[in-house]
Coordinates of C-alpha atoms and ligand atoms in Angstrom, one line a residue:
Chain A
M26 CA -15.3 32.9 28.7
Y27 CA -15.0 29.8 26.5
Q28 CA -18.2 30.2 24.7
I29 CA -17.8 33.6 23.2
L30 CA -18.2 32.4 19.7
N31 CA -21.0 30.0 20.4
D32 CA -23.7 32.7 20.8
K33 CA -23.7 33.4 17.2
P34 CA -21.8 30.7 15.4
E35 CA -20.3 31.7 12.1
K36 CA -20.2 28.8 9.7
V37 CA -16.7 28.3 8.2
A38 CA -17.4 25.1 6.3
T39 CA -20.5 23.2 5.4
L40 CA -20.8 19.7 4.1
S41 CA -24.3 18.6 3.0
G42 CA -25.3 15.2 1.8
I43 CA -21.8 14.2 0.9
D44 CA -21.2 10.7 -0.7
F45 CA -17.9 9.7 -1.9
I46 CA -17.2 6.6 -4.0
Y47 CA -13.6 5.6 -5.0
P48 CA -13.9 4.1 -8.5
D49 CA -12.5 0.6 -8.9
A50 CA -13.0 -2.4 -11.1
K51 CA -16.2 -3.6 -9.4
G52 CA -18.0 -0.3 -9.8
G53 CA -16.6 1.5 -6.8
V54 CA -15.8 1.6 -3.0
A55 CA -18.3 3.7 -1.1
A56 CA -16.1 5.6 1.4
L57 CA -18.6 8.2 2.7
Q58 CA -22.4 8.2 2.7
G59 CA -24.7 11.1 3.5
V60 CA -22.3 13.1 5.6
N61 CA -23.7 16.4 6.9
L62 CA -21.4 18.6 8.9
D63 CA -21.2 22.3 9.8
I64 CA -18.0 23.6 11.1
N65 CA -18.2 26.9 13.0
E66 CA -15.6 29.5 13.4
G67 CA -13.1 28.9 16.1
E68 CA -14.1 25.3 16.7
F69 CA -11.7 22.5 17.3
V70 CA -13.3 19.5 15.7
C71 CA -11.8 16.0 16.2
V72 CA -12.9 13.1 14.1
L73 CA -12.7 9.6 15.5
G74 CA -13.7 6.4 13.8
P75 CA -12.5 2.9 12.9
S76 CA -9.7 2.6 10.4
G77 CA -10.9 2.8 6.8
C78 CA -14.1 4.5 7.7
G79 CA -13.4 7.5 5.5
K80 CA -11.9 10.0 7.8
S81 CA -9.1 10.9 5.4
T82 CA -11.5 11.0 2.5
L83 CA -13.6 13.5 4.4
L84 CA -10.6 15.7 5.1
K85 CA -9.5 15.6 1.5
I86 CA -12.9 16.7 0.4
I87 CA -12.8 19.7 2.7
A88 CA -9.2 20.4 1.5
G89 CA -10.4 20.3 -2.1
F90 CA -8.2 17.3 -3.1
L91 CA -11.2 15.2 -3.9
K92 CA -14.6 16.2 -5.3
P93 CA -17.6 14.6 -3.6
S94 CA -19.5 12.1 -5.8
C95 CA -22.7 13.6 -4.5
G96 CA -23.6 16.5 -2.3
E97 CA -21.8 19.8 -1.7
A98 CA -18.8 21.0 0.3
R99 CA -18.8 24.8 0.9
M100 CA -16.4 27.1 2.5
G101 CA -18.3 30.2 3.6
N102 CA -20.8 30.5 0.7
E103 CA -18.5 29.2 -2.0
I104 CA -18.4 25.6 -3.2
I105 CA -14.9 24.1 -2.7
K106 CA -13.5 23.6 -6.2
G107 CA -9.9 22.7 -5.3
P108 CA -7.2 23.2 -2.8
D109 CA -6.3 26.7 -1.8
W110 CA -4.3 28.3 1.0
H111 CA -7.4 29.3 3.1
R112 CA -7.5 25.7 4.1
G113 CA -4.1 24.6 5.4
V114 CA -3.4 20.8 5.4
M115 CA -1.1 18.7 7.4
F116 CA -0.6 14.9 7.1
Q117 CA 0.7 12.2 9.3
D118 CA 3.6 11.7 7.0
P119 CA 5.2 15.2 6.7
T120 CA 5.5 16.2 3.1
L121 CA 8.3 18.7 3.5
Y122 CA 10.3 19.2 0.3
P123 CA 13.7 17.6 0.7
W124 CA 15.2 20.0 -1.8
L125 CA 14.5 22.9 0.5
N126 CA 15.8 23.6 3.9
V127 CA 13.6 24.2 6.9
Q128 CA 13.4 27.9 6.4
D129 CA 12.6 27.7 2.7
N130 CA 10.0 24.9 3.3
I131 CA 8.2 27.2 5.8
A132 CA 8.5 30.1 3.5
F133 CA 7.1 28.1 0.6
G134 CA 3.5 29.3 0.8
L135 CA 4.4 33.0 1.1
K136 CA 6.8 32.7 -1.8
M137 CA 4.2 31.1 -4.0
R138 CA 1.8 33.9 -3.1
K139 CA 4.5 36.4 -4.1
F140 CA 4.9 38.2 -0.8
P141 CA 7.7 40.7 -0.7
Q142 CA 11.0 39.2 0.4
S143 CA 11.3 41.2 3.6
Q144 CA 7.9 40.2 4.7
I145 CA 8.6 36.5 3.9
K146 CA 11.7 36.7 6.1
R147 CA 9.9 38.4 9.0
I148 CA 6.8 36.0 9.0
T149 CA 8.9 32.9 8.5
D150 CA 11.2 33.8 11.4
Q151 CA 8.2 34.4 13.6
Y152 CA 6.8 31.0 13.0
I153 CA 10.1 29.2 13.3
E154 CA 10.3 30.8 16.7
L155 CA 6.7 29.8 17.5
V156 CA 7.2 26.1 16.8
G157 CA 10.6 26.0 18.4
L158 CA 12.8 25.3 15.4
K159 CA 15.2 28.2 16.0
G160 CA 18.7 27.1 15.1
F161 CA 17.5 24.6 12.5
E162 CA 16.6 27.1 9.8
K163 CA 19.3 25.7 7.5
S164 CA 18.8 22.0 8.2
K165 CA 17.3 19.8 5.5
P166 CA 14.1 17.9 6.4
Y167 CA 15.9 14.6 6.3
E168 CA 18.2 15.8 9.1
L169 CA 15.3 16.4 11.5
S170 CA 13.5 14.1 13.9
G171 CA 9.9 13.0 13.3
G172 CA 8.7 15.6 15.9
M173 CA 10.7 18.4 14.4
K174 CA 9.5 17.5 10.9
Q175 CA 5.9 17.9 12.1
R176 CA 6.8 21.2 13.8
A177 CA 8.2 22.5 10.5
S178 CA 5.1 21.1 8.7
L179 CA 2.8 22.9 11.1
A180 CA 4.7 26.2 10.7
R181 CA 4.7 25.8 6.9
T182 CA 0.9 25.6 7.0
L183 CA 0.5 28.4 9.6
V184 CA 2.5 31.1 7.7
N185 CA -0.4 31.5 5.3
K186 CA -2.8 32.2 8.2
P187 CA -5.4 29.8 6.9
T188 CA -8.9 30.2 8.0
M189 CA -9.1 26.5 8.6
L190 CA -6.4 24.0 9.6
L191 CA -7.0 20.4 8.5
M192 CA -4.9 17.8 10.1
D193 CA -4.9 14.1 9.3
E194 CA -3.5 12.1 12.2
P195 CA -0.6 14.6 12.5
F196 CA 1.0 13.0 15.5
G197 CA 0.1 9.4 14.9
A198 CA 3.7 8.4 14.2
L199 CA 5.3 10.2 17.2
D200 CA 6.2 8.8 20.6
A201 CA 3.9 9.6 23.5
L202 CA 6.0 12.4 25.0
T203 CA 6.6 14.2 21.6
R204 CA 2.9 13.7 20.8
Q205 CA 1.9 15.5 24.0
N206 CA 4.2 18.3 23.3
M207 CA 2.8 18.7 19.9
Q208 CA -0.8 18.6 21.2
D209 CA 0.1 21.4 23.7
L210 CA 1.6 23.4 20.8
V211 CA -1.4 23.0 18.6
R212 CA -3.7 23.9 21.4
E213 CA -1.7 27.0 22.2
I214 CA -1.7 28.1 18.6
W215 CA -5.4 27.4 18.3
M216 CA -6.1 29.5 21.3
K217 CA -3.8 32.3 20.2
T218 CA -5.0 32.5 16.6
G219 CA -8.6 31.6 16.9
N220 CA -8.2 29.3 14.0
T221 CA -10.8 26.7 13.1
V222 CA -9.3 23.2 13.3
L223 CA -10.4 19.8 12.0
L224 CA -8.1 17.1 13.3
I225 CA -8.4 13.4 12.6
T226 CA -7.1 11.0 15.1
H227 CA -7.4 7.4 16.2
D228 CA -6.6 8.3 19.8
V229 CA -9.6 9.1 22.0
D230 CA -7.5 10.8 24.6
E231 CA -6.0 13.1 21.9
A232 CA -9.6 14.0 20.8
L233 CA -10.6 14.7 24.4
A234 CA -7.5 16.8 25.1
L235 CA -8.0 19.0 22.1
A236 CA -11.5 19.1 20.8
T237 CA -14.4 21.4 21.5
R238 CA -16.5 19.0 19.4
I239 CA -15.8 15.3 18.8
I240 CA -17.3 13.5 15.9
V241 CA -17.5 9.7 15.8
M242 CA -17.9 8.0 12.4
S243 CA -19.3 4.6 11.5
R244 CA -17.3 2.0 9.7
S245 CA -17.2 2.0 6.0
P246 CA -19.1 3.5 4.2
G247 CA -18.5 6.4 6.7
R248 CA -21.4 8.2 8.2
I249 CA -21.4 10.5 11.2
L250 CA -22.7 8.4 14.1
K251 CA -22.6 10.8 17.0
E252 CA -21.2 14.2 18.1
F253 CA -20.1 15.3 21.5
A254 CA -19.2 18.7 22.9
A255 CA -16.1 18.8 25.0
E256 CA -14.2 21.4 26.9
F257 CA -11.3 19.6 28.5
T258 CA -8.9 21.4 26.3
Y259 CA -9.6 24.6 28.2
R260 CA -9.2 22.9 31.5
I261 CA -5.9 21.2 30.4
S262 CA -4.5 24.6 29.4
G263 CA -5.8 26.1 32.6
S264 CA -4.8 25.2 36.2
E265 CA -5.9 21.6 36.1
H266 CA -3.4 20.4 33.5
E267 CA -3.2 16.7 33.1
M268 CA -5.3 16.1 36.2
V269 CA -8.3 16.5 34.0
R270 CA -7.7 13.0 32.6
Y271 CA -8.7 11.5 36.0
K272 CA -11.9 13.5 36.5
P273 CA -15.1 11.3 36.4
E274 CA -16.7 13.4 33.6
Y275 CA -13.6 12.8 31.4
M276 CA -13.6 9.1 32.1
E277 CA -17.4 8.9 31.4
L278 CA -17.2 10.6 28.1
R279 CA -14.1 8.5 27.2
E280 CA -16.0 5.3 28.0
E281 CA -19.0 6.4 26.0
I282 CA -17.0 7.2 22.9
L283 CA -14.9 4.0 23.2
K284 CA -18.1 2.0 23.5
I285 CA -19.5 3.4 20.3
I286 CA -16.2 2.7 18.4
S287 CA -15.9 -0.8 19.8
S288 CA -19.5 -1.6 18.9
Q289 CA -18.5 -0.7 15.4
N290 CA -15.8 -3.2 15.5
E291 CA -18.0 -5.8 17.0
R292 CA -20.5 -5.5 14.2
L293 CA -17.5 -5.7 11.9
K294 CA -16.3 -8.9 13.4
L295 CA -19.7 -10.4 13.0
S296 CA -20.2 -9.5 9.4
Q297 CA -16.5 -9.6 8.3
H298 CA -17.5 -8.8 4.7
N299 CA -14.7 -6.3 4.3
P300 CA -11.5 -7.9 5.5
K301 CA -9.5 -4.8 4.8
I302 CA -11.0 -3.0 7.8
L303 CA -10.0 -5.7 10.2
L304 CA -6.5 -4.4 10.3
E305 CA -7.7 -2.0 13.0
R306 CA -5.1 0.1 14.7
K307 CA -4.7 -0.1 18.4
Chain B
M24 CA 26.9 6.4 -3.5
I25 CA 25.3 4.0 -1.0
I26 CA 28.0 1.5 -1.8
A27 CA 30.6 4.2 -1.1
N28 CA 29.0 4.8 2.3
I29 CA 29.1 1.3 3.5
R30 CA 32.7 0.7 2.4
G31 CA 34.9 0.2 5.3
K32 CA 38.7 0.3 5.6
S33 CA 39.3 -3.2 4.3
E34 CA 37.1 -2.5 1.2
K35 CA 39.2 0.6 0.4
L36 CA 42.3 -1.6 0.4
L37 CA 40.8 -4.4 -1.6
T38 CA 40.3 -2.4 -4.8
P39 CA 43.9 -1.3 -5.3
L40 CA 45.1 -4.7 -4.1
T41 CA 43.1 -6.4 -6.9
I42 CA 44.7 -4.1 -9.4
V43 CA 48.2 -4.7 -8.2
I44 CA 47.6 -8.5 -8.2
I45 CA 46.3 -8.4 -11.8
L46 CA 49.3 -6.3 -12.9
T47 CA 51.7 -8.6 -11.2
I48 CA 50.2 -11.7 -12.8
W49 CA 50.3 -9.9 -16.1
F50 CA 53.9 -8.9 -15.6
I51 CA 55.1 -12.4 -14.5
A52 CA 53.2 -14.2 -17.3
T53 CA 54.7 -12.0 -20.0
T54 CA 58.2 -11.9 -18.5
L55 CA 58.3 -15.7 -18.2
K56 CA 56.9 -15.9 -21.8
L57 CA 54.0 -18.0 -20.7
V58 CA 51.8 -16.2 -23.3
D59 CA 52.5 -15.1 -26.9
P60 CA 53.5 -11.4 -26.7
K61 CA 51.6 -10.9 -30.0
L62 CA 48.4 -11.8 -28.1
V63 CA 49.2 -10.4 -24.7
P64 CA 51.8 -7.6 -24.7
A65 CA 53.9 -7.0 -21.6
P66 CA 52.8 -4.2 -19.4
Q67 CA 56.0 -2.3 -20.1
S68 CA 55.4 -2.4 -23.8
V69 CA 51.9 -1.0 -23.3
W70 CA 53.5 1.7 -21.2
A71 CA 56.0 2.3 -24.0
A72 CA 53.2 2.5 -26.5
L73 CA 51.5 5.1 -24.4
L74 CA 54.7 7.3 -24.3
D75 CA 55.1 6.8 -28.0
I76 CA 51.7 7.8 -29.1
M77 CA 51.6 10.6 -26.6
R78 CA 54.6 12.0 -28.3
N79 CA 54.3 10.9 -31.9
G80 CA 50.6 10.2 -32.2
Y81 CA 48.9 7.3 -33.9
K82 CA 48.3 7.7 -37.7
S83 CA 48.4 11.5 -38.0
H84 CA 46.5 12.2 -34.7
T85 CA 48.0 12.5 -31.2
L86 CA 46.4 10.5 -28.4
P87 CA 44.7 13.6 -26.9
Q88 CA 43.3 14.4 -30.3
H89 CA 41.8 10.9 -30.6
L90 CA 40.3 11.3 -27.1
A91 CA 39.1 14.7 -27.9
A92 CA 37.4 13.5 -31.1
S93 CA 35.6 10.9 -29.1
M94 CA 34.6 13.1 -26.3
Q95 CA 33.3 15.8 -28.6
R96 CA 30.9 13.4 -30.2
L97 CA 29.8 12.0 -27.0
V98 CA 29.3 15.3 -25.1
A99 CA 27.5 16.9 -28.1
A100 CA 25.1 14.0 -28.5
F101 CA 24.6 13.7 -24.8
L102 CA 23.7 17.3 -24.3
E103 CA 21.4 17.4 -27.3
A104 CA 19.6 14.3 -25.9
V105 CA 19.3 15.9 -22.5
V106 CA 17.8 19.1 -23.9
V107 CA 15.2 17.2 -25.9
A108 CA 14.5 14.2 -23.7
V109 CA 14.1 15.9 -20.3
P110 CA 11.2 18.2 -21.3
L111 CA 9.6 15.5 -23.5
G112 CA 10.0 12.9 -20.7
L113 CA 8.5 15.2 -18.1
A114 CA 5.7 16.2 -20.4
S115 CA 5.0 12.5 -21.1
G116 CA 4.8 11.7 -17.4
Y117 CA 2.5 14.6 -16.9
N118 CA 0.2 14.0 -19.8
S119 CA -1.0 10.6 -20.9
K120 CA -1.7 11.8 -24.4
I121 CA 1.8 12.9 -25.0
R122 CA 3.0 9.7 -23.5
A123 CA 0.7 7.7 -25.8
I124 CA 2.5 9.3 -28.8
F125 CA 6.1 8.9 -27.8
E126 CA 6.4 5.9 -25.6
P127 CA 5.7 3.3 -28.3
L128 CA 8.3 4.8 -30.6
I129 CA 10.9 4.7 -27.9
E130 CA 9.9 1.2 -26.7
F131 CA 10.4 0.1 -30.3
Y132 CA 13.9 1.4 -31.0
R133 CA 15.3 1.0 -27.6
P134 CA 15.9 -2.7 -27.7
L135 CA 17.4 -2.6 -31.2
P136 CA 21.2 -3.1 -31.4
P137 CA 22.5 0.4 -32.2
L138 CA 24.7 -0.8 -35.0
A139 CA 21.6 -2.1 -36.8
Y140 CA 20.2 1.3 -37.3
Y141 CA 23.6 2.9 -37.6
T142 CA 23.8 1.6 -41.1
V143 CA 20.6 3.5 -41.9
L144 CA 21.9 6.6 -40.3
I145 CA 25.1 6.4 -42.3
L146 CA 23.0 6.2 -45.5
W147 CA 21.1 9.3 -44.5
L148 CA 23.7 11.4 -42.9
G149 CA 27.0 10.2 -44.3
I150 CA 30.0 8.6 -42.7
E151 CA 31.2 11.8 -40.9
N152 CA 30.3 13.0 -37.5
E153 CA 26.6 13.7 -38.1
S154 CA 25.6 10.1 -38.3
K155 CA 27.7 9.3 -35.2
I156 CA 26.2 12.1 -33.2
A157 CA 22.7 11.0 -34.3
L158 CA 23.4 7.5 -33.2
L159 CA 24.7 8.6 -29.8
F160 CA 21.7 11.0 -29.5
L161 CA 19.3 8.1 -29.9
A162 CA 21.3 5.9 -27.5
C163 CA 21.3 8.6 -24.8
F164 CA 17.7 9.7 -25.5
A165 CA 15.8 6.6 -24.3
P166 CA 17.2 6.3 -20.8
V167 CA 16.7 10.0 -20.1
Y168 CA 13.2 10.1 -21.5
I169 CA 12.1 7.0 -19.6
S170 CA 13.6 8.1 -16.3
C171 CA 11.9 11.5 -16.5
A172 CA 8.5 10.1 -17.5
S173 CA 8.5 7.5 -14.7
A174 CA 9.8 10.1 -12.2
V175 CA 6.8 12.3 -12.8
M176 CA 4.4 9.4 -12.7
K177 CA 5.6 8.1 -9.3
I178 CA 5.9 11.5 -7.6
K179 CA 4.1 11.6 -4.2
E180 CA 0.6 13.0 -4.7
D181 CA 0.8 14.7 -1.4
Y182 CA 3.7 16.8 -2.6
I183 CA 1.6 18.2 -5.3
N184 CA -1.6 18.5 -3.2
N185 CA 0.3 20.3 -0.5
A186 CA 1.8 22.8 -2.8
Y187 CA -1.7 23.7 -4.1
A188 CA -3.0 23.9 -0.5
L189 CA -0.1 26.3 0.3
G190 CA -1.1 28.6 -2.5
A191 CA 0.9 27.5 -5.5
N192 CA -0.5 27.7 -9.1
K193 CA 0.0 25.1 -11.8
W194 CA 3.2 26.5 -13.2
Q195 CA 4.6 27.0 -9.7
V196 CA 3.8 23.4 -8.9
F197 CA 5.7 22.3 -12.0
F198 CA 8.8 24.3 -11.4
H199 CA 8.9 24.3 -7.6
V200 CA 7.7 20.8 -6.9
I201 CA 7.5 18.4 -9.9
F202 CA 10.8 19.3 -11.4
P203 CA 12.9 19.2 -8.3
A204 CA 11.1 16.0 -7.2
C205 CA 12.1 14.3 -10.4
L206 CA 15.8 15.3 -10.2
P207 CA 17.0 12.2 -8.4
D208 CA 15.5 9.8 -10.9
M209 CA 16.5 12.1 -13.7
F210 CA 20.2 11.8 -12.7
T211 CA 19.9 8.0 -12.6
G212 CA 18.7 8.3 -16.2
L213 CA 21.6 10.7 -17.1
R214 CA 24.2 8.3 -15.8
T215 CA 22.7 5.4 -17.6
A216 CA 22.5 7.5 -20.8
L217 CA 26.2 8.5 -20.6
G218 CA 27.2 4.9 -20.0
V219 CA 25.1 3.6 -23.0
G220 CA 26.3 6.5 -25.1
Y221 CA 29.9 5.8 -24.4
T222 CA 29.8 2.1 -25.3
T223 CA 27.8 2.9 -28.4
L224 CA 30.4 5.6 -29.3
V225 CA 33.3 3.1 -29.2
S226 CA 31.4 0.6 -31.4
A227 CA 30.4 3.4 -33.8
E228 CA 34.0 4.5 -34.2
M229 CA 35.0 0.9 -34.9
V230 CA 32.7 0.7 -37.8
A231 CA 33.4 3.9 -39.7
S232 CA 35.8 6.5 -38.7
S233 CA 39.4 7.8 -39.0
S234 CA 39.8 9.3 -35.6
G235 CA 38.7 8.5 -32.0
I236 CA 39.8 6.1 -29.4
G237 CA 37.5 3.3 -30.7
W238 CA 38.9 3.7 -34.2
M239 CA 42.5 3.6 -32.9
V240 CA 41.9 0.2 -31.2
L241 CA 40.3 -1.3 -34.3
D242 CA 43.0 0.0 -36.6
A243 CA 45.8 -1.2 -34.4
S244 CA 44.3 -4.7 -34.3
R245 CA 44.6 -4.9 -38.1
Y246 CA 48.3 -4.4 -37.8
L247 CA 48.5 -6.8 -34.8
R248 CA 49.7 -3.9 -32.6
S249 CA 48.4 -5.6 -29.4
D250 CA 50.2 -3.1 -27.2
I251 CA 48.1 -0.2 -28.7
V252 CA 44.9 -2.3 -28.5
F253 CA 45.5 -3.0 -24.8
L254 CA 46.4 0.6 -24.2
G255 CA 43.2 1.7 -26.0
I256 CA 41.1 -0.6 -23.9
V257 CA 42.7 0.6 -20.6
I258 CA 42.1 4.3 -21.7
M259 CA 38.5 3.6 -22.6
G260 CA 37.9 1.9 -19.3
I261 CA 39.4 4.8 -17.3
T262 CA 37.6 7.4 -19.4
G263 CA 34.3 5.6 -18.8
I264 CA 34.9 5.6 -15.0
L265 CA 35.9 9.3 -15.0
L266 CA 32.8 10.3 -17.0
D267 CA 30.6 8.5 -14.5
K268 CA 32.5 10.2 -11.6
V269 CA 32.0 13.6 -13.1
I270 CA 28.2 13.1 -13.4
Q271 CA 28.1 11.6 -9.9
I272 CA 29.8 14.7 -8.5
I273 CA 27.4 17.0 -10.3
E274 CA 24.6 14.8 -8.9
Q275 CA 25.8 15.0 -5.4
N276 CA 25.8 18.8 -5.6
I277 CA 22.4 19.1 -7.2
V278 CA 20.4 16.4 -5.5
P279 CA 22.1 16.0 -2.1
W280 CA 18.8 14.6 -0.7
K281 CA 18.9 11.6 -3.1
G282 CA 18.1 8.4 -1.2
K283 CA 17.6 10.2 2.1
E284 CA 13.9 11.0 1.9
Ligands
ATP29 N1 -7.3 6.0 -3.5 C1 -8.2 5.1 -3.1 N2 -8.7 4.2 -4.1 C2 -9.7 3.3 -3.7 N3 -10.2 3.2 -2.5 C3 -9.7 4.0 -1.5 C4 -8.7 5.0 -1.8 N4 -8.4 5.6 -0.7 C5 -9.2 5.1 0.3 N5 -10.0 4.1 -0.2 C6 -11.0 3.3 0.5 O1 -11.9 4.2 1.1 C7 -12.2 3.9 2.4 C8 -11.9 5.0 3.3 O2 -10.5 5.3 3.3 P1 -9.9 6.5 4.2 O3 -8.5 6.6 3.8 O4 -10.7 7.7 4.1 O5 -10.1 5.9 5.7 P2 -9.6 6.4 7.0 O6 -10.7 6.5 7.9 O7 -8.7 7.6 6.9 O8 -8.7 5.2 7.6 P3 -7.3 5.3 8.5 O9 -7.8 5.5 9.9 O10 -6.8 3.9 8.4 O11 -6.5 6.4 8.0 C9 -11.4 2.6 2.7 O12 -12.3 1.5 2.6 C10 -10.3 2.6 1.7 O13 -10.1 1.2 1.4
MG30 MG1 -6.7 8.1 7.2

């Protein structure tokens, strides 16, 4: 039942031979090198990798905020030329607009796309309900807790019904309990809508709990080191719940991924030519 | 605003207490004739001067007329400056070519003492209101322009990216994101502009005029009417505070999120 889409995977986004170089005084910082990635419809892809390896850069290229220095990023058959609402984006630091209340923030996309007023109201209410912000419609973003801000942020992205949801460490700043609530919410929405999701995280357990595919990147300049298929997300949402975390196959995969990431850090410690990356997050 | 928030009970008492103490010392010093009344008039004679010019006016104009003359100049120049400097400042923040044209000009005249170029303005526009309004316009222009330009330049990139990713087009990004995001800094600029404009106004009226609160003070000093000079200074101070309060109240209503992001 989980693999319905995998018989005939429909590609949603394709990255081929992507390099990205941030210009600087000394000719540029290579952030990505030769990244190839196909993202299929309905997949939940989690990206892991050491800090500074280019995860955010990768996401910004797919979102259309950055243009690759080399290579091609496509959505469907079209080259990604800039941001648009088919690819919804969510950051660690919620960028809700402080001059709008929760409701107007969530309605922003529909308003920009000139939906009729009655429809905006209906859809907005529906998503406010979905993310559990009922009763806070009139609150200003600065009156919300961190978790509530991320809920509003999520709803604001979802109202557009984007084909792809791009999330950059969306729950990184939240406490453990809130983070788990948000993970459950995202999983539920993903299962309900059949969205394609790309989520960046530095937490292996988060990746294992949500992903259908986990991508591990090398340290700077970022390349894709290894991919893993995962299906714990279905089991967590099923009858096994959190017990999945204690299953041997979970622990095994976790170990394997951690080993790859820490070997990256080992190599880093030996070479130490890029001191910036040493500020590794725990 | 932040200062107002952290004020406790004792701070609320300290301000009026300070005023009372200063008035008391002033009263005692003048009653005991510790100072020459020609140099420091007694508080009661300043009060009497107030009642007198409220009723009889000072040199053909009543006090409200003097105040109105000053305020008219200030408000006209301030509004004109806002109408021109806000769009120009925002455009300069948005587009480096526009900035390259205007920024050097403004950087050049901004540090000049206003009275230095006031003489030129008088030559060009005459001694009447036009030259004064032009002077105040220039004084108000720079702070508004600079605050708007820097507000656009420091706007969070993610605010803009997110708007595009939510389906906004260029114009919508400008009106629904960039403009509101700049409002808090813009208001800081407006307050500075009004303050600078007000001090410039008073000095402009002292140089060449026949009405206005600044002129009244200067004229009174020629006749050694220290009571009117003192009265004028107190009125100027209070008016300045009130003007700032007005703009602060508008600010709190338009940008309630200021400082809370
Ligand atoms: N605007 C920029 N200008 C110059 N260099 C940048 C810029 N943004 C990122 N970089 C560099 O590019 C590399 C990749 O950055 P990126 O933000 O994509 O990393 P990341 O994997 O998201 O890291 P983190 O896990 O800490 O968020 C880093 O070496 C970083 O220093
Ligand atoms: Mg990042």
